[in-house]
Amino acid sequence: MSYLFAPPAVVSVPVMGLTEGFPVHRIYCVGRNYEEHAKEMGFTGREPPFFFLKPADAVVVAVPGQITSVPYPTLTNNLHHEIELVVAIGTGGSNILAADAHKHIYGYAVGLDMTRRDLQNDMKKQGRPWCIGKAFDHSAPMGPITPAAQVPNINQAEIALKVNGKDRQRSNVSRLIWNVAETIEQLSAAWTLQPGDLIFTGTPEGVAAVVRDDLLAGSVQGLEPIEVRLA
Ligand code: MN
């Protein structure tokens, strides 16, 4: 098969300790999955998880030990950070039970669900899709993937984000409303998961605006931390 123009490059995330990259298929994201964040967004209680997507090429790989430049996006005056645990799916499937979810997980990474909050809020008010607020270019900076077997305590890991050296978000993965296994159960009932899918599992409280030149340092205990500067 020949093509009219060069097909898009495969988006790939490095894997710790391997030369092979993790080829990205889709990026699923979970909304409002920590109670205190749901409250700060004006919601309370445990509601069924809901999902949105980002394009695979929204990924910006943050190289360990380096500060990775990420462009400040267009059209916004209120760009928010959302630090998240990212799950990398290695084995696909549909209608996966929470008890079997671990068999489908390749590994984990630290990610930022960057959000044009002003545009997202405008769309919410009008009952329109959030795409412009969430699924823009460079909206998914993330670190390399650590294979699951190397982080057996990931479900009790501290998750944190500092901006210019000061704490903005600090919580624990154990506080997820829908834990990783339950999220995979719910997500795989709606879509057939494929190897290469990434799941941004939701952000804890403390989301706020960042501006050009801010340095964002994100971490999840046991995973490679990331450092991103907005350019
Ligand atoms: Mn998020």
GROMACS .gro file of C-alpha atoms and ligand atoms in nm:
model
  232
    1MET     CA    1   0.000   0.000   0.000
    2SER     CA    2   0.129   0.341  -0.085
    3TYR     CA    3  -0.006   0.662   0.067
    4LEU     CA    4  -0.077   1.010  -0.059
    5PHE     CA    5   0.161   1.148   0.202
    6ALA     CA    6   0.377   1.005   0.479
    7PRO     CA    7   0.152   0.844   0.744
    8PRO     CA    8   0.186   0.990   1.094
    9ALA     CA    9   0.476   0.863   1.302
   10VAL     CA   10   0.396   0.613   1.577
   11VAL     CA   11   0.387   0.790   1.912
   12SER     CA   12   0.615   0.601   2.147
   13VAL     CA   13   0.690   0.629   2.519
   14PRO     CA   14   1.020   0.493   2.654
   15VAL     CA   15   1.014   0.200   2.896
   16MET     CA   16   1.260   0.196   3.186
   17GLY     CA   17   1.536  -0.059   3.131
   18LEU     CA   18   1.435  -0.149   2.775
   19THR     CA   19   1.533  -0.025   2.431
   20GLU     CA   20   1.186  -0.100   2.291
   21GLY     CA   21   0.935   0.180   2.318
   22PHE     CA   22   0.568   0.154   2.414
   23PRO     CA   23   0.363   0.243   2.103
   24VAL     CA   24   0.063   0.455   2.199
   25HIS     CA   25  -0.281   0.363   2.066
   26ARG     CA   26  -0.532   0.583   2.253
   27ILE     CA   27  -0.529   0.807   2.559
   28TYR     CA   28  -0.829   0.763   2.787
   29CYS     CA   29  -0.877   0.999   3.080
   30VAL     CA   30  -1.097   0.967   3.389
   31GLY     CA   31  -1.279   1.276   3.515
   32ARG     CA   32  -1.314   1.377   3.883
   33ASN     CA   33  -1.166   1.064   4.038
   34TYR     CA   34  -1.040   1.203   4.372
   35GLU     CA   35  -1.305   1.324   4.617
   36GLU     CA   36  -1.132   1.649   4.717
   37HIS     CA   37  -1.080   1.740   4.351
   38ALA     CA   38  -1.446   1.665   4.271
   39LYS     CA   39  -1.538   1.904   4.556
   40GLU     CA   40  -1.310   2.182   4.433
   41MET     CA   41  -1.477   2.148   4.091
   42GLY     CA   42  -1.818   2.190   4.257
   43PHE     CA   43  -1.931   1.828   4.280
   44THR     CA   44  -1.976   1.585   4.568
   45GLY     CA   45  -2.033   1.217   4.617
   46ARG     CA   46  -1.932   0.906   4.427
   47GLU     CA   47  -2.070   0.916   4.077
   48PRO     CA   48  -1.999   0.651   3.813
   49PRO     CA   49  -1.665   0.720   3.644
   50PHE     CA   50  -1.675   0.916   3.321
   51PHE     CA   51  -1.420   0.932   3.046
   52PHE     CA   52  -1.279   1.156   2.776
   53LEU     CA   53  -0.997   1.108   2.529
   54LYS     CA   54  -0.689   1.287   2.409
   55PRO     CA   55  -0.522   1.214   2.076
   56ALA     CA   56  -0.215   0.989   2.097
   57ASP     CA   57   0.002   1.265   1.954
   58ALA     CA   58  -0.081   1.491   2.250
   59VAL     CA   59   0.196   1.301   2.433
   60VAL     CA   60   0.516   1.490   2.508
   61VAL     CA   61   0.778   1.256   2.651
   62ALA     CA   62   0.951   1.406   2.955
   63VAL     CA   63   1.302   1.265   2.962
   64PRO     CA   64   1.426   1.166   3.311
   65GLY     CA   65   1.688   1.402   3.451
   66GLN     CA   66   1.605   1.673   3.198
   67ILE     CA   67   1.370   1.969   3.192
   68THR     CA   68   1.134   1.915   2.900
   69SER     CA   69   0.995   2.218   2.723
   70VAL     CA   70   0.619   2.218   2.657
   71PRO     CA   71   0.461   2.503   2.460
   72TYR     CA   72   0.194   2.712   2.634
   73PRO     CA   73  -0.116   2.645   2.422
   74THR     CA   74  -0.318   2.891   2.218
   75LEU     CA   75  -0.663   3.034   2.303
   76THR     CA   76  -0.636   3.012   2.684
   77ASN     CA   77  -0.568   3.244   2.976
   78ASN     CA   78  -0.622   2.973   3.236
   79LEU     CA   79  -0.405   2.668   3.170
   80HIS     CA   80  -0.434   2.422   3.462
   81HIS     CA   81  -0.206   2.140   3.571
   82GLU     CA   82  -0.350   1.802   3.670
   83ILE     CA   83  -0.093   1.552   3.797
   84GLU     CA   84  -0.204   1.194   3.733
   85LEU     CA   85  -0.099   0.832   3.756
   86VAL     CA   86  -0.095   0.690   3.402
   87VAL     CA   87  -0.171   0.322   3.341
   88ALA     CA   88  -0.021   0.160   3.030
   89ILE     CA   89  -0.225  -0.128   2.888
   90GLY     CA   90  -0.020  -0.420   2.755
   91THR     CA   91  -0.298  -0.672   2.684
   92GLY     CA   92  -0.629  -0.565   2.538
   93GLY     CA   93  -0.978  -0.684   2.610
   94SER     CA   94  -1.339  -0.589   2.667
   95ASN     CA   95  -1.560  -0.643   2.973
   96ILE     CA   96  -1.253  -0.698   3.190
   97LEU     CA   97  -1.339  -0.769   3.553
   98ALA     CA   98  -1.161  -0.563   3.819
   99ALA     CA   99  -1.020  -0.889   3.960
  100ASP     CA  100  -0.849  -0.958   3.626
  101ALA     CA  101  -0.741  -0.601   3.550
  102HIS     CA  102  -0.381  -0.656   3.662
  103LYS     CA  103  -0.330  -0.906   3.378
  104HIS     CA  104  -0.388  -0.625   3.128
  105ILE     CA  105  -0.154  -0.366   3.282
  106TYR     CA  106   0.194  -0.334   3.132
  107GLY     CA  107   0.314  -0.056   3.357
  108TYR     CA  108   0.274   0.292   3.499
  109ALA     CA  109   0.399   0.645   3.440
  110VAL     CA  110   0.365   0.999   3.571
  111GLY     CA  111   0.153   1.225   3.350
  112LEU     CA  112   0.005   1.572   3.332
  113ASP     CA  113  -0.350   1.618   3.202
  114MET     CA  114  -0.300   1.980   3.095
  115THR     CA  115  -0.634   2.160   3.073
  116ARG     CA  116  -0.748   2.485   2.912
  117ARG     CA  117  -0.987   2.540   3.206
  118ASP     CA  118  -1.149   2.854   3.066
  119LEU     CA  119  -1.241   2.677   2.743
  120GLN     CA  120  -1.351   2.362   2.927
  121ASN     CA  121  -1.579   2.569   3.154
  122ASP     CA  122  -1.726   2.757   2.855
  123MET     CA  123  -1.807   2.424   2.687
  124LYS     CA  124  -1.955   2.279   3.009
  125LYS     CA  125  -2.186   2.579   3.048
  126GLN     CA  126  -2.311   2.533   2.694
  127GLY     CA  127  -2.340   2.154   2.723
  128ARG     CA  128  -2.085   2.110   2.447
  129PRO     CA  129  -1.795   1.860   2.423
  130TRP     CA  130  -1.479   1.938   2.620
  131CYS     CA  131  -1.234   1.852   2.339
  132ILE     CA  132  -1.101   2.204   2.301
  133GLY     CA  133  -1.030   2.222   2.674
  134LYS     CA  134  -0.863   1.884   2.708
  135ALA     CA  135  -0.749   1.732   2.380
  136PHE     CA  136  -0.518   1.999   2.241
  137ASP     CA  137  -0.164   1.966   2.107
  138HIS     CA  138   0.100   1.886   2.373
  139SER     CA  139  -0.172   1.836   2.637
  140ALA     CA  140  -0.033   1.507   2.772
  141PRO     CA  141   0.328   1.541   2.894
  142MET     CA  142   0.439   1.216   3.059
  143GLY     CA  143   0.743   1.031   3.181
  144PRO     CA  144   0.873   0.688   3.082
  145ILE     CA  145   0.680   0.373   3.172
  146THR     CA  146   0.793   0.152   3.459
  147PRO     CA  147   0.684  -0.214   3.423
  148ALA     CA  148   0.414  -0.306   3.676
  149ALA     CA  149   0.620  -0.577   3.849
  150GLN     CA  150   0.870  -0.310   3.961
  151VAL     CA  151   0.605  -0.105   4.145
  152PRO     CA  152   0.401  -0.352   4.352
  153ASN     CA  153   0.283  -0.072   4.588
  154ILE     CA  154   0.155   0.163   4.319
  155ASN     CA  155  -0.198   0.164   4.463
  156GLN     CA  156  -0.061   0.322   4.785
  157ALA     CA  157   0.187   0.558   4.619
  158GLU     CA  158   0.217   0.927   4.703
  159ILE     CA  159   0.136   1.153   4.406
  160ALA     CA  160   0.255   1.514   4.398
  161LEU     CA  161   0.313   1.820   4.185
  162LYS     CA  162   0.534   2.118   4.261
  163VAL     CA  163   0.531   2.439   4.061
  164ASN     CA  164   0.850   2.647   4.088
  165GLY     CA  165   0.950   2.438   4.390
  166LYS     CA  166   0.626   2.491   4.585
  167ASP     CA  167   0.367   2.221   4.660
  168ARG     CA  168   0.050   2.249   4.453
  169GLN     CA  169  -0.092   1.896   4.462
  170ARG     CA  170  -0.016   1.618   4.711
  171SER     CA  171  -0.224   1.308   4.770
  172ASN     CA  172  -0.209   0.931   4.750
  173VAL     CA  173  -0.322   0.691   4.477
  174SER     CA  174  -0.516   0.505   4.749
  175ARG     CA  175  -0.759   0.801   4.752
  176LEU     CA  176  -0.882   0.736   4.397
  177ILE     CA  177  -1.263   0.713   4.404
  178TRP     CA  178  -1.247   0.442   4.137
  179ASN     CA  179  -0.920   0.254   4.175
  180VAL     CA  180  -0.715   0.138   3.878
  181ALA     CA  181  -0.878  -0.207   3.857
  182GLU     CA  182  -1.232  -0.066   3.884
  183THR     CA  183  -1.150   0.196   3.623
  184ILE     CA  184  -1.033  -0.074   3.382
  185GLU     CA  185  -1.354  -0.270   3.444
  186GLN     CA  186  -1.572   0.033   3.367
  187LEU     CA  187  -1.362   0.157   3.076
  188SER     CA  188  -1.344  -0.184   2.907
  189ALA     CA  189  -1.724  -0.213   2.922
  190ALA     CA  190  -1.747   0.094   2.699
  191TRP     CA  191  -1.448   0.043   2.468
  192THR     CA  192  -1.236  -0.259   2.373
  193LEU     CA  193  -0.899  -0.184   2.525
  194GLN     CA  194  -0.598  -0.237   2.301
  195PRO     CA  195  -0.228  -0.286   2.375
  196GLY     CA  196  -0.083   0.063   2.367
  197ASP     CA  197  -0.375   0.235   2.536
  198LEU     CA  198  -0.292   0.480   2.814
  199ILE     CA  199  -0.528   0.569   3.098
  200PHE     CA  200  -0.487   0.899   3.283
  201THR     CA  201  -0.656   0.799   3.608
  202GLY     CA  202  -0.760   1.140   3.744
  203THR     CA  203  -0.608   1.420   3.949
  204PRO     CA  204  -0.617   1.500   4.320
  205GLU     CA  205  -0.711   1.842   4.461
  206GLY     CA  206  -0.500   2.152   4.413
  207VAL     CA  207  -0.540   2.214   4.040
  208ALA     CA  208  -0.451   2.573   3.950
  209ALA     CA  209  -0.317   2.791   3.673
  210VAL     CA  210   0.035   2.791   3.539
  211VAL     CA  211   0.199   3.047   3.313
  212ARG     CA  212   0.491   3.062   3.072
  213ASP     CA  213   0.830   2.983   3.231
  214ASP     CA  214   0.672   2.791   3.522
  215LEU     CA  215   0.856   2.470   3.613
  216LEU     CA  216   0.625   2.176   3.687
  217ALA     CA  217   0.777   1.883   3.879
  218GLY     CA  218   0.548   1.581   3.899
  219SER     CA  219   0.600   1.258   4.088
  220VAL     CA  220   0.439   0.931   4.182
  221GLN     CA  221   0.631   0.725   4.439
  222GLY     CA  222   0.822   0.446   4.264
  223LEU     CA  223   0.802   0.598   3.914
  224GLU     CA  224   1.035   0.827   3.720
  225PRO     CA  225   0.952   1.188   3.810
  226ILE     CA  226   0.899   1.448   3.538
  227GLU     CA  227   1.008   1.809   3.501
  228VAL     CA  228   0.835   2.029   3.247
  229ARG     CA  229   0.883   2.397   3.169
  230LEU     CA  230   0.613   2.592   2.989
  231ALA     CA  231   0.755   2.783   2.695
  232MN      MN  232  -0.761   1.490   3.459
   0.00000   0.00000   0.00000
